[in-house]
Amino acid sequence: MSTFLLILITGIGLGALYFLVASGLSLIYGLMGVLNFAHGSFLTIGAFTGLWISTKVFPNPTTWTFIAAMIAGGIVAGLFALLMEQLVINRLYNRHIDQALVTVGVALVVTALLAGWFGSDARLFPTPLWFMKAVTIGNAIIPIDRFIYIGVAAILLTAMLSILKFTRIGLIIRAGVENRSMVSALGINVRLAFSTVFFIGGFAAGVGGVLISVFSYGVSPLMGGSWLIYGFIVVVVGGMGSVTGSAIAAMLIGITNQFANYYLTGLGDFVVVIILAAVLLTKPSGLLGKVSN
Amino acid sequence: MLRWKYSRPLLIAMTLIFAVLPFIGTNPLSKAGLQQTMAVAFLYGALALTYDLLFGFTGLLSFGHAIYFASGIYVTAILVNTFNVNLFLAALGSIIFTAVLATLTGAAALRTSGITFAMVTLAFGQAGHVFISRDFGGFTNGDDGLPINADRVPDFFIGVVNTKYLYLLALGILAFIYFAAWWITESSAGRVFAALRDNEQRVSVLGLNPNRFKLLSFVLSAALAALIGAGMLIVSGSGSPRYAAADTTIALLLMVILGGPVTRWGAVLGGFLYSVLSTRLNVLGEGTTFDSLPKFISGPLSEPAFTLGLIFILIVMFAPGGISGAYYRARFKYLNKGK
């Protein structure tokens, strides 16, 4: 029972990290039809910014410096996303394949740039000491960092859903996911929604990058690529353009991955691909995806 | 007609010249080092062409093509090492295995289209990469790579003095793939592939089943990639999980974009140039060429992916069609001069 609880909560924690990567991907794809291969770079940029804050700016890690590292990582990654959208994506308006290709190029360049500056080896991410502690629930001992991932992801999920639900720009984004040409036909500036979505997606990925550095004990230029693939899987399973769908799919995949890794000795990654294949064969638009227009 | 009337004789002449150069007199190609580099570059040129068949000619953006290449490498190596099968039969076996694998995965992935198809093939490719690098079932030897048992490879492919035969093998595979790609794209099925890329709805209105033709293109390009994989196993001597990684497919994409899609020779040239460039840039990066520059410039410059990634972005944004596209634009202008 205690093992079960530990695996379950670890799975939810992993799912929370997947959600941070996938939510932005899903919104960007849903609104603009852009398959963003540079999303992994947003994550890496966030992680390196967080590392810089918690080693160079504040050498003694406390809870507050960690929060500062997360916010800084999110903002820098968000600004980079915005820059990329303005300089590159915007110029290839409606050329979806070219947009995807150009993000592949950006991902290559960012990875090589960071590898050239900092080397490819992973660097340790300093955290406040209490991150290493564990709590006891029943008779299960659960490392405390899991709850941090879940908490941060829950806050960002609530924030994203509130923006989508209660603000004007959120309304435009939701309408744009539904039918973009109709929104522009009504004379509403969709470009602003594009930039917003890129910033939000970059922000979530940047925060995710800082948390992933804690989860995997290090920061490296190559970390973005491997998490990006899980992000894609979560997006396809959850349905394009749906933040709630991403959250559900991220949990589903995080939990299944952990259970399969424990009970099927390391087969987690395969089970994830099998889930993906099963969803595609039964409901190609994903769990909460709408019929493609 | 944009095609130059001497292009076919030129291709045949080039193949023959490349084939005899290592065997006559002293020239740069007499050196085993360059022969090895060229052999690998020929194989990547051929592999880029199989990817072009899928991406350029049929319009299917797959991010899992590398797995079929790796399947050719690994199935051949496993059949030869573990099951003691003759090398050439093993290569044939790997092609059949890959065709079956591509039929299954392709049929599942083709339930989606466009960008979703790209993501799904990426996930399948990743599963294959994990399978190879984690060594499930003890077949693939994990991250250490799987060397082929040299005793079961014909003697004329073994040793530095015989590198010229590896070079010939690679050139032969390239010539075969080029011919196969020409035959496929000029056949009536090839016309349907192009029609699918340009207007899928029109194809189904004409009474043809789009998915069946997409699957055909997918399986054909995968089977050809497996053949090149078997060649790569002989040329490089061992399999490695990096051949199956998503990075390899992304490299193929770069090659096709660099050389220009849908022209056949463009993809081959792109693959050849990419392979030679990344080897040369690596050598430059490890040498002292960039040492006089400040660290924040010399660091990224010593990473080939930085330069290649920048070239790639610039081509996609400002010169779609790559090298062959630029050539045909210039030729079009030349032919229309004075009209």
mmCIF file of N, CA, C and O in Angstrom, chain A residues 29 33-35 37 87-88 91-92 95-98 100-102 104-106 108-109 112-113 115-118 120 229 232-233 235-236 240 265-267 269-270 273 276-277 280-284, chain B residues 55 61 63 107-109 111-116 118-120 122-124 126-128 130-131 134 136 246 250 253-254 257 295-297 299-300 302-303 305-306 308-310 312-313 316-318 320:
data_model
loop_
_atom_site.group_PDB
_atom_site.id
_atom_site.type_symbol
_atom_site.label_atom_id
_atom_site.label_comp_id
_atom_site.label_asym_id
_atom_site.label_seq_id
_atom_site.Cartn_x
_atom_site.Cartn_y
_atom_site.Cartn_z
ATOM 1 N N TYR A 29 -0.494 25.108 -30.788
ATOM 2 C CA TYR A 29 -0.977 24.338 -31.931
ATOM 3 C C TYR A 29 -2.447 24.616 -32.194
ATOM 4 O O TYR A 29 -2.866 24.832 -33.329
ATOM 5 N N GLY A 33 -1.876 26.425 -35.304
ATOM 6 C CA GLY A 33 -1.489 25.308 -36.151
ATOM 7 C C GLY A 33 0.017 25.144 -36.262
ATOM 8 O O GLY A 33 0.513 24.525 -37.196
ATOM 9 N N VAL A 34 0.761 25.700 -35.297
ATOM 10 C CA VAL A 34 2.216 25.591 -35.349
ATOM 11 C C VAL A 34 2.666 24.448 -34.459
ATOM 12 O O VAL A 34 2.356 24.418 -33.270
ATOM 13 N N LEU A 35 3.394 23.494 -35.050
ATOM 14 C CA LEU A 35 4.004 22.432 -34.263
ATOM 15 C C LEU A 35 5.335 22.971 -33.783
ATOM 16 O O LEU A 35 6.260 23.151 -34.557
ATOM 17 N N PHE A 37 8.674 22.865 -32.338
ATOM 18 C CA PHE A 37 9.796 22.046 -31.894
ATOM 19 C C PHE A 37 10.731 22.830 -30.989
ATOM 20 O O PHE A 37 11.594 22.249 -30.339
ATOM 21 N N LEU A 87 9.876 37.373 -34.739
ATOM 22 C CA LEU A 87 10.926 37.431 -35.754
ATOM 23 C C LEU A 87 10.775 36.354 -36.819
ATOM 24 O O LEU A 87 11.117 36.563 -37.969
ATOM 25 N N VAL A 88 10.296 35.173 -36.407
ATOM 26 C CA VAL A 88 10.358 34.041 -37.318
ATOM 27 C C VAL A 88 8.970 33.539 -37.725
ATOM 28 O O VAL A 88 8.634 33.481 -38.902
ATOM 29 N N ARG A 91 6.547 35.732 -39.902
ATOM 30 C CA ARG A 91 6.877 35.957 -41.315
ATOM 31 C C ARG A 91 6.474 34.798 -42.198
ATOM 32 O O ARG A 91 6.524 34.907 -43.408
ATOM 33 N N LEU A 92 6.157 33.664 -41.568
ATOM 34 C CA LEU A 92 5.774 32.499 -42.360
ATOM 35 C C LEU A 92 4.283 32.260 -42.172
ATOM 36 O O LEU A 92 3.846 31.138 -41.966
ATOM 37 N N ARG A 95 2.079 29.244 -43.401
ATOM 38 C CA ARG A 95 2.863 28.174 -44.027
ATOM 39 C C ARG A 95 3.241 27.186 -42.914
ATOM 40 O O ARG A 95 4.334 27.218 -42.386
ATOM 41 N N HIS A 96 2.285 26.286 -42.575
ATOM 42 C CA HIS A 96 2.431 25.496 -41.350
ATOM 43 C C HIS A 96 3.653 24.602 -41.347
ATOM 44 O O HIS A 96 4.336 24.484 -40.338
ATOM 45 N N ILE A 97 3.918 23.939 -42.489
ATOM 46 C CA ILE A 97 5.066 23.032 -42.519
ATOM 47 C C ILE A 97 6.363 23.833 -42.332
ATOM 48 O O ILE A 97 7.221 23.472 -41.542
ATOM 49 N N ASP A 98 6.462 24.977 -43.025
ATOM 50 C CA ASP A 98 7.657 25.804 -42.888
ATOM 51 C C ASP A 98 7.817 26.322 -41.463
ATOM 52 O O ASP A 98 8.935 26.426 -40.949
ATOM 53 N N ALA A 100 6.849 24.783 -38.756
ATOM 54 C CA ALA A 100 7.379 23.671 -37.959
ATOM 55 C C ALA A 100 8.870 23.503 -38.232
ATOM 56 O O ALA A 100 9.670 23.326 -37.310
ATOM 57 N N LEU A 101 9.263 23.589 -39.529
ATOM 58 C CA LEU A 101 10.670 23.397 -39.886
ATOM 59 C C LEU A 101 11.555 24.457 -39.240
ATOM 60 O O LEU A 101 12.633 24.158 -38.728
ATOM 61 N N VAL A 102 11.069 25.698 -39.251
ATOM 62 C CA VAL A 102 11.901 26.772 -38.734
ATOM 63 C C VAL A 102 12.063 26.625 -37.214
ATOM 64 O O VAL A 102 13.131 26.917 -36.663
ATOM 65 N N VAL A 104 12.309 23.781 -35.764
ATOM 66 C CA VAL A 104 13.355 22.758 -35.642
ATOM 67 C C VAL A 104 14.721 23.435 -35.677
ATOM 68 O O VAL A 104 15.611 23.149 -34.872
ATOM 69 N N GLY A 105 14.882 24.374 -36.618
ATOM 70 C CA GLY A 105 16.147 25.105 -36.725
ATOM 71 C C GLY A 105 16.457 25.887 -35.458
ATOM 72 O O GLY A 105 17.592 25.859 -34.968
ATOM 73 N N VAL A 106 15.438 26.571 -34.908
ATOM 74 C CA VAL A 106 15.658 27.339 -33.679
ATOM 75 C C VAL A 106 16.099 26.407 -32.550
ATOM 76 O O VAL A 106 17.037 26.713 -31.799
ATOM 77 N N LEU A 108 17.689 23.578 -32.781
ATOM 78 C CA LEU A 108 19.089 23.174 -33.010
ATOM 79 C C LEU A 108 20.055 24.276 -32.587
ATOM 80 O O LEU A 108 21.046 24.022 -31.900
ATOM 81 N N VAL A 109 19.734 25.506 -33.014
ATOM 82 C CA VAL A 109 20.644 26.619 -32.747
ATOM 83 C C VAL A 109 20.741 26.883 -31.247
ATOM 84 O O VAL A 109 21.834 27.052 -30.700
ATOM 85 N N ALA A 112 22.761 24.161 -29.528
ATOM 86 C CA ALA A 112 24.185 24.269 -29.842
ATOM 87 C C ALA A 112 24.803 25.482 -29.153
ATOM 88 O O ALA A 112 25.933 25.420 -28.662
ATOM 89 N N LEU A 113 24.042 26.582 -29.104
ATOM 90 C CA LEU A 113 24.532 27.808 -28.471
ATOM 91 C C LEU A 113 24.811 27.559 -26.992
ATOM 92 O O LEU A 113 25.884 27.886 -26.470
ATOM 93 N N ALA A 115 25.213 24.662 -25.540
ATOM 94 C CA ALA A 115 26.274 23.667 -25.386
ATOM 95 C C ALA A 115 27.636 24.327 -25.599
ATOM 96 O O ALA A 115 28.609 24.007 -24.917
ATOM 97 N N GLY A 116 27.707 25.273 -26.556
ATOM 98 C CA GLY A 116 28.957 25.961 -26.815
ATOM 99 C C GLY A 116 29.377 26.850 -25.651
ATOM 100 O O GLY A 116 30.556 26.988 -25.355
ATOM 101 N N TRP A 117 28.405 27.466 -24.981
ATOM 102 C CA TRP A 117 28.737 28.356 -23.864
ATOM 103 C C TRP A 117 29.007 27.597 -22.579
ATOM 104 O O TRP A 117 29.920 27.900 -21.843
ATOM 105 N N PHE A 118 28.155 26.609 -22.283
ATOM 106 C CA PHE A 118 28.220 25.995 -20.953
ATOM 107 C C PHE A 118 28.682 24.545 -20.976
ATOM 108 O O PHE A 118 28.780 23.924 -19.930
ATOM 109 N N SER A 120 28.199 20.415 -22.585
ATOM 110 C CA SER A 120 27.021 19.538 -22.632
ATOM 111 C C SER A 120 26.768 18.808 -21.321
ATOM 112 O O SER A 120 25.741 18.166 -21.156
ATOM 113 N N ILE A 229 9.328 15.399 -26.440
ATOM 114 C CA ILE A 229 8.628 14.269 -27.045
ATOM 115 C C ILE A 229 7.453 13.849 -26.169
ATOM 116 O O ILE A 229 6.354 13.595 -26.660
ATOM 117 N N PHE A 232 4.677 16.267 -26.726
ATOM 118 C CA PHE A 232 3.897 15.973 -27.927
ATOM 119 C C PHE A 232 2.891 14.861 -27.666
ATOM 120 O O PHE A 232 1.734 14.947 -28.065
ATOM 121 N N ILE A 233 3.361 13.801 -26.978
ATOM 122 C CA ILE A 233 2.466 12.673 -26.728
ATOM 123 C C ILE A 233 1.269 13.130 -25.894
ATOM 124 O O ILE A 233 0.118 12.813 -26.194
ATOM 125 N N VAL A 235 0.023 16.110 -25.693
ATOM 126 C CA VAL A 235 -0.848 16.966 -26.494
ATOM 127 C C VAL A 235 -1.752 16.129 -27.402
ATOM 128 O O VAL A 235 -2.958 16.369 -27.502
ATOM 129 N N VAL A 236 -1.178 15.106 -28.044
ATOM 130 C CA VAL A 236 -1.985 14.283 -28.952
ATOM 131 C C VAL A 236 -3.041 13.511 -28.167
ATOM 132 O O VAL A 236 -4.203 13.439 -28.571
ATOM 133 N N MET A 240 -5.738 18.580 -29.238
ATOM 134 C CA MET A 240 -5.072 19.842 -29.546
ATOM 135 C C MET A 240 -5.886 21.035 -29.079
ATOM 136 O O MET A 240 -7.084 21.089 -29.301
ATOM 137 N N THR A 265 8.838 -3.495 -14.749
ATOM 138 C CA THR A 265 10.283 -3.266 -14.808
ATOM 139 C C THR A 265 10.757 -2.435 -16.006
ATOM 140 O O THR A 265 11.290 -2.966 -16.976
ATOM 141 N N GLY A 266 10.526 -1.135 -15.899
ATOM 142 C CA GLY A 266 11.122 -0.218 -16.862
ATOM 143 C C GLY A 266 10.449 -0.138 -18.208
ATOM 144 O O GLY A 266 11.008 0.385 -19.153
ATOM 145 N N LEU A 267 9.219 -0.665 -18.308
ATOM 146 C CA LEU A 267 8.533 -0.598 -19.598
ATOM 147 C C LEU A 267 7.688 0.668 -19.742
ATOM 148 O O LEU A 267 6.874 0.776 -20.656
ATOM 149 N N ASP A 269 8.045 3.729 -20.833
ATOM 150 C CA ASP A 269 8.016 4.474 -22.089
ATOM 151 C C ASP A 269 7.195 3.760 -23.159
ATOM 152 O O ASP A 269 6.520 4.395 -23.970
ATOM 153 N N PHE A 270 7.247 2.403 -23.130
ATOM 154 C CA PHE A 270 6.461 1.651 -24.118
ATOM 155 C C PHE A 270 4.987 1.766 -23.866
ATOM 156 O O PHE A 270 4.189 1.948 -24.780
ATOM 157 N N VAL A 273 3.625 4.833 -25.251
ATOM 158 C CA VAL A 273 3.405 4.797 -26.701
ATOM 159 C C VAL A 273 2.178 3.941 -27.029
ATOM 160 O O VAL A 273 1.417 4.240 -27.956
ATOM 161 N N LEU A 276 -0.791 6.018 -26.520
ATOM 162 C CA LEU A 276 -0.906 6.925 -27.662
ATOM 163 C C LEU A 276 -1.550 6.213 -28.843
ATOM 164 O O LEU A 276 -2.507 6.722 -29.445
ATOM 165 N N ALA A 277 -1.046 5.001 -29.157
ATOM 166 C CA ALA A 277 -1.590 4.263 -30.297
ATOM 167 C C ALA A 277 -3.065 3.941 -30.056
ATOM 168 O O ALA A 277 -3.897 4.073 -30.963
ATOM 169 N N LEU A 280 -5.173 6.996 -30.597
ATOM 170 C CA LEU A 280 -5.256 7.338 -32.020
ATOM 171 C C LEU A 280 -6.207 6.408 -32.759
ATOM 172 O O LEU A 280 -6.941 6.846 -33.654
ATOM 173 N N LEU A 281 -6.188 5.119 -32.382
ATOM 174 C CA LEU A 281 -7.011 4.168 -33.111
ATOM 175 C C LEU A 281 -8.486 4.338 -32.759
ATOM 176 O O LEU A 281 -9.356 4.095 -33.592
ATOM 177 N N THR A 282 -8.783 4.763 -31.515
ATOM 178 C CA THR A 282 -10.191 4.879 -31.134
ATOM 179 C C THR A 282 -10.721 6.294 -31.303
ATOM 180 O O THR A 282 -11.867 6.496 -31.692
ATOM 181 N N LYS A 283 -9.880 7.297 -31.006
ATOM 182 C CA LYS A 283 -10.359 8.686 -31.073
ATOM 183 C C LYS A 283 -9.222 9.579 -31.532
ATOM 184 O O LYS A 283 -8.540 10.205 -30.709
ATOM 185 N N PRO A 284 -8.982 9.628 -32.863
ATOM 186 C CA PRO A 284 -7.802 10.329 -33.382
ATOM 187 C C PRO A 284 -7.708 11.794 -32.966
ATOM 188 O O PRO A 284 -6.629 12.365 -32.996
ATOM 189 N N PHE B 55 8.617 12.952 -47.781
ATOM 190 C CA PHE B 55 8.343 14.333 -47.396
ATOM 191 C C PHE B 55 8.117 15.228 -48.617
ATOM 192 O O PHE B 55 7.122 15.935 -48.703
ATOM 193 N N LEU B 61 5.082 14.599 -43.619
ATOM 194 C CA LEU B 61 6.164 15.033 -42.741
ATOM 195 C C LEU B 61 6.292 14.030 -41.604
ATOM 196 O O LEU B 61 5.524 14.064 -40.649
ATOM 197 N N PHE B 63 8.546 12.222 -38.560
ATOM 198 C CA PHE B 63 9.705 12.416 -37.702
ATOM 199 C C PHE B 63 10.210 11.089 -37.171
ATOM 200 O O PHE B 63 10.941 11.050 -36.193
ATOM 201 N N ALA B 107 0.227 2.300 -40.771
ATOM 202 C CA ALA B 107 -1.231 2.223 -40.810
ATOM 203 C C ALA B 107 -1.838 2.919 -39.596
ATOM 204 O O ALA B 107 -2.858 3.608 -39.708
ATOM 205 N N ALA B 108 -1.203 2.767 -38.421
ATOM 206 C CA ALA B 108 -1.721 3.443 -37.218
ATOM 207 C C ALA B 108 -1.524 4.954 -37.336
ATOM 208 O O ALA B 108 -2.448 5.731 -37.079
ATOM 209 N N ALA B 109 -0.323 5.375 -37.754
ATOM 210 C CA ALA B 109 -0.019 6.807 -37.801
ATOM 211 C C ALA B 109 -0.857 7.516 -38.863
ATOM 212 O O ALA B 109 -1.236 8.672 -38.689
ATOM 213 N N ARG B 111 -3.817 7.238 -39.526
ATOM 214 C CA ARG B 111 -5.167 7.608 -39.101
ATOM 215 C C ARG B 111 -5.222 9.095 -38.802
ATOM 216 O O ARG B 111 -6.299 9.674 -38.682
ATOM 217 N N THR B 112 -4.056 9.716 -38.661
ATOM 218 C CA THR B 112 -4.014 11.161 -38.481
ATOM 219 C C THR B 112 -3.371 11.751 -39.733
ATOM 220 O O THR B 112 -2.915 11.017 -40.598
ATOM 221 N N SER B 113 -3.329 13.072 -39.803
ATOM 222 C CA SER B 113 -2.659 13.664 -40.958
ATOM 223 C C SER B 113 -1.974 14.952 -40.546
ATOM 224 O O SER B 113 -2.145 15.424 -39.417
ATOM 225 N N GLY B 114 -1.197 15.482 -41.465
ATOM 226 C CA GLY B 114 -0.543 16.779 -41.252
ATOM 227 C C GLY B 114 0.370 16.764 -40.046
ATOM 228 O O GLY B 114 1.213 15.886 -39.885
ATOM 229 N N ILE B 115 0.182 17.778 -39.199
ATOM 230 C CA ILE B 115 1.085 17.976 -38.080
ATOM 231 C C ILE B 115 0.928 16.873 -37.029
ATOM 232 O O ILE B 115 1.899 16.438 -36.421
ATOM 233 N N THR B 116 -0.308 16.385 -36.832
ATOM 234 C CA THR B 116 -0.505 15.293 -35.865
ATOM 235 C C THR B 116 0.270 14.059 -36.306
ATOM 236 O O THR B 116 0.873 13.367 -35.486
ATOM 237 N N ALA B 118 3.014 14.037 -37.875
ATOM 238 C CA ALA B 118 4.412 14.276 -37.515
ATOM 239 C C ALA B 118 4.662 13.896 -36.060
ATOM 240 O O ALA B 118 5.651 13.236 -35.733
ATOM 241 N N MET B 119 3.741 14.296 -35.165
ATOM 242 C CA MET B 119 3.939 14.008 -33.747
ATOM 243 C C MET B 119 3.869 12.514 -33.472
ATOM 244 O O MET B 119 4.632 11.982 -32.668
ATOM 245 N N VAL B 120 2.916 11.829 -34.133
ATOM 246 C CA VAL B 120 2.743 10.401 -33.869
ATOM 247 C C VAL B 120 3.961 9.609 -34.349
ATOM 248 O O VAL B 120 4.477 8.742 -33.636
ATOM 249 N N LEU B 122 6.894 10.732 -34.576
ATOM 250 C CA LEU B 122 7.962 11.064 -33.630
ATOM 251 C C LEU B 122 7.886 10.145 -32.412
ATOM 252 O O LEU B 122 8.900 9.607 -31.954
ATOM 253 N N ALA B 123 6.668 9.934 -31.908
ATOM 254 C CA ALA B 123 6.500 9.077 -30.730
ATOM 255 C C ALA B 123 6.885 7.635 -31.045
ATOM 256 O O ALA B 123 7.587 6.980 -30.264
ATOM 257 N N PHE B 124 6.484 7.125 -32.206
ATOM 258 C CA PHE B 124 6.850 5.754 -32.589
ATOM 259 C C PHE B 124 8.366 5.630 -32.717
ATOM 260 O O PHE B 124 8.971 4.665 -32.251
ATOM 261 N N GLN B 126 10.570 7.401 -31.250
ATOM 262 C CA GLN B 126 11.161 7.477 -29.918
ATOM 263 C C GLN B 126 11.066 6.130 -29.203
ATOM 264 O O GLN B 126 12.003 5.700 -28.534
ATOM 265 N N ALA B 127 9.907 5.456 -29.369
ATOM 266 C CA ALA B 127 9.744 4.141 -28.748
ATOM 267 C C ALA B 127 10.817 3.191 -29.273
ATOM 268 O O ALA B 127 11.426 2.437 -28.509
ATOM 269 N N GLY B 128 11.074 3.249 -30.576
ATOM 270 C CA GLY B 128 12.102 2.395 -31.169
ATOM 271 C C GLY B 128 13.483 2.728 -30.623
ATOM 272 O O GLY B 128 14.279 1.838 -30.316
ATOM 273 N N VAL B 130 14.168 4.050 -27.701
ATOM 274 C CA VAL B 130 14.233 3.546 -26.331
ATOM 275 C C VAL B 130 14.471 2.043 -26.338
ATOM 276 O O VAL B 130 15.304 1.523 -25.595
ATOM 277 N N PHE B 131 13.780 1.342 -27.249
ATOM 278 C CA PHE B 131 13.925 -0.105 -27.340
ATOM 279 C C PHE B 131 15.381 -0.474 -27.596
ATOM 280 O O PHE B 131 15.936 -1.377 -26.972
ATOM 281 N N ARG B 134 17.865 0.860 -24.516
ATOM 282 C CA ARG B 134 17.739 0.190 -23.218
ATOM 283 C C ARG B 134 18.027 -1.306 -23.324
ATOM 284 O O ARG B 134 17.982 -2.004 -22.321
ATOM 285 N N PHE B 136 16.284 -3.996 -24.567
ATOM 286 C CA PHE B 136 15.253 -4.942 -24.145
ATOM 287 C C PHE B 136 15.471 -6.284 -24.831
ATOM 288 O O PHE B 136 15.762 -6.342 -26.022
ATOM 289 N N ALA B 246 15.664 10.728 -32.813
ATOM 290 C CA ALA B 246 14.907 11.736 -33.548
ATOM 291 C C ALA B 246 15.855 12.721 -34.227
ATOM 292 O O ALA B 246 15.549 13.244 -35.307
ATOM 293 N N ILE B 250 15.743 14.477 -37.929
ATOM 294 C CA ILE B 250 15.824 15.927 -38.100
ATOM 295 C C ILE B 250 16.972 16.273 -39.034
ATOM 296 O O ILE B 250 16.855 17.162 -39.887
ATOM 297 N N LEU B 253 15.790 15.780 -42.505
ATOM 298 C CA LEU B 253 14.955 16.914 -42.897
ATOM 299 C C LEU B 253 15.832 18.076 -43.344
ATOM 300 O O LEU B 253 15.594 18.711 -44.383
ATOM 301 N N LEU B 254 16.876 18.336 -42.564
ATOM 302 C CA LEU B 254 17.815 19.404 -42.910
ATOM 303 C C LEU B 254 18.451 19.160 -44.270
ATOM 304 O O LEU B 254 18.581 20.080 -45.077
ATOM 305 N N ILE B 257 15.923 19.849 -47.058
ATOM 306 C CA ILE B 257 15.654 21.280 -47.197
ATOM 307 C C ILE B 257 16.867 21.991 -47.793
ATOM 308 O O ILE B 257 16.740 22.874 -48.637
ATOM 309 N N LYS B 295 35.487 33.692 -26.426
ATOM 310 C CA LYS B 295 34.866 32.418 -26.033
ATOM 311 C C LYS B 295 33.387 32.348 -26.419
ATOM 312 O O LYS B 295 32.898 31.307 -26.847
ATOM 313 N N PHE B 296 32.658 33.480 -26.276
ATOM 314 C CA PHE B 296 31.213 33.389 -26.506
ATOM 315 C C PHE B 296 30.872 33.233 -27.992
ATOM 316 O O PHE B 296 29.748 32.919 -28.342
ATOM 317 N N ILE B 297 31.852 33.469 -28.877
ATOM 318 C CA ILE B 297 31.622 33.188 -30.294
ATOM 319 C C ILE B 297 32.224 31.834 -30.677
ATOM 320 O O ILE B 297 31.615 31.046 -31.396
ATOM 321 N N GLY B 299 32.766 29.178 -28.864
ATOM 322 C CA GLY B 299 32.050 28.026 -28.305
ATOM 323 C C GLY B 299 30.991 27.499 -29.254
ATOM 324 O O GLY B 299 31.069 26.359 -29.719
ATOM 325 N N PRO B 300 29.975 28.344 -29.582
ATOM 326 C CA PRO B 300 28.927 27.873 -30.501
ATOM 327 C C PRO B 300 29.468 27.486 -31.872
ATOM 328 O O PRO B 300 28.987 26.538 -32.475
ATOM 329 N N SER B 302 32.092 25.993 -32.623
ATOM 330 C CA SER B 302 32.672 24.654 -32.655
ATOM 331 C C SER B 302 31.587 23.578 -32.563
ATOM 332 O O SER B 302 31.889 22.403 -32.573
ATOM 333 N N GLU B 303 30.320 23.976 -32.478
ATOM 334 C CA GLU B 303 29.214 23.013 -32.530
ATOM 335 C C GLU B 303 28.632 23.033 -33.954
ATOM 336 O O GLU B 303 28.043 24.030 -34.355
ATOM 337 N N ALA B 305 26.003 21.857 -35.157
ATOM 338 C CA ALA B 305 24.556 22.088 -35.189
ATOM 339 C C ALA B 305 24.221 23.573 -35.212
ATOM 340 O O ALA B 305 23.188 23.977 -35.742
ATOM 341 N N PHE B 306 25.104 24.399 -34.656
ATOM 342 C CA PHE B 306 24.839 25.836 -34.628
ATOM 343 C C PHE B 306 24.845 26.401 -36.049
ATOM 344 O O PHE B 306 23.882 27.031 -36.499
ATOM 345 N N LEU B 308 24.809 24.700 -38.954
ATOM 346 C CA LEU B 308 23.829 24.043 -39.813
ATOM 347 C C LEU B 308 22.417 24.522 -39.502
ATOM 348 O O LEU B 308 21.612 24.743 -40.409
ATOM 349 N N GLY B 309 22.104 24.710 -38.203
ATOM 350 C CA GLY B 309 20.780 25.190 -37.802
ATOM 351 C C GLY B 309 20.506 26.572 -38.368
ATOM 352 O O GLY B 309 19.422 26.849 -38.875
ATOM 353 N N LEU B 310 21.523 27.461 -38.315
ATOM 354 C CA LEU B 310 21.351 28.814 -38.853
ATOM 355 C C LEU B 310 21.108 28.767 -40.361
ATOM 356 O O LEU B 310 20.192 29.427 -40.876
ATOM 357 N N PHE B 312 19.895 26.386 -42.030
ATOM 358 C CA PHE B 312 18.569 25.794 -42.202
ATOM 359 C C PHE B 312 17.470 26.847 -42.053
ATOM 360 O O PHE B 312 16.588 26.980 -42.915
ATOM 361 N N ILE B 313 17.534 27.646 -40.969
ATOM 362 C CA ILE B 313 16.517 28.681 -40.743
ATOM 363 C C ILE B 313 16.493 29.653 -41.918
ATOM 364 O O ILE B 313 15.436 30.003 -42.451
ATOM 365 N N VAL B 316 14.859 28.071 -45.041
ATOM 366 C CA VAL B 316 13.399 27.955 -44.932
ATOM 367 C C VAL B 316 12.740 29.317 -45.100
ATOM 368 O O VAL B 316 11.724 29.470 -45.769
ATOM 369 N N MET B 317 13.367 30.362 -44.494
ATOM 370 C CA MET B 317 12.711 31.672 -44.521
ATOM 371 C C MET B 317 12.903 32.404 -45.831
ATOM 372 O O MET B 317 11.982 33.049 -46.316
ATOM 373 N N PHE B 318 14.115 32.319 -46.388
ATOM 374 C CA PHE B 318 14.409 33.201 -47.518
ATOM 375 C C PHE B 318 14.665 32.490 -48.835
ATOM 376 O O PHE B 318 14.619 33.117 -49.877
ATOM 377 N N PRO B 320 13.292 29.091 -50.044
ATOM 378 C CA PRO B 320 12.656 27.775 -50.079
ATOM 379 C C PRO B 320 13.007 27.083 -51.387
ATOM 380 O O PRO B 320 13.060 27.726 -52.435
#
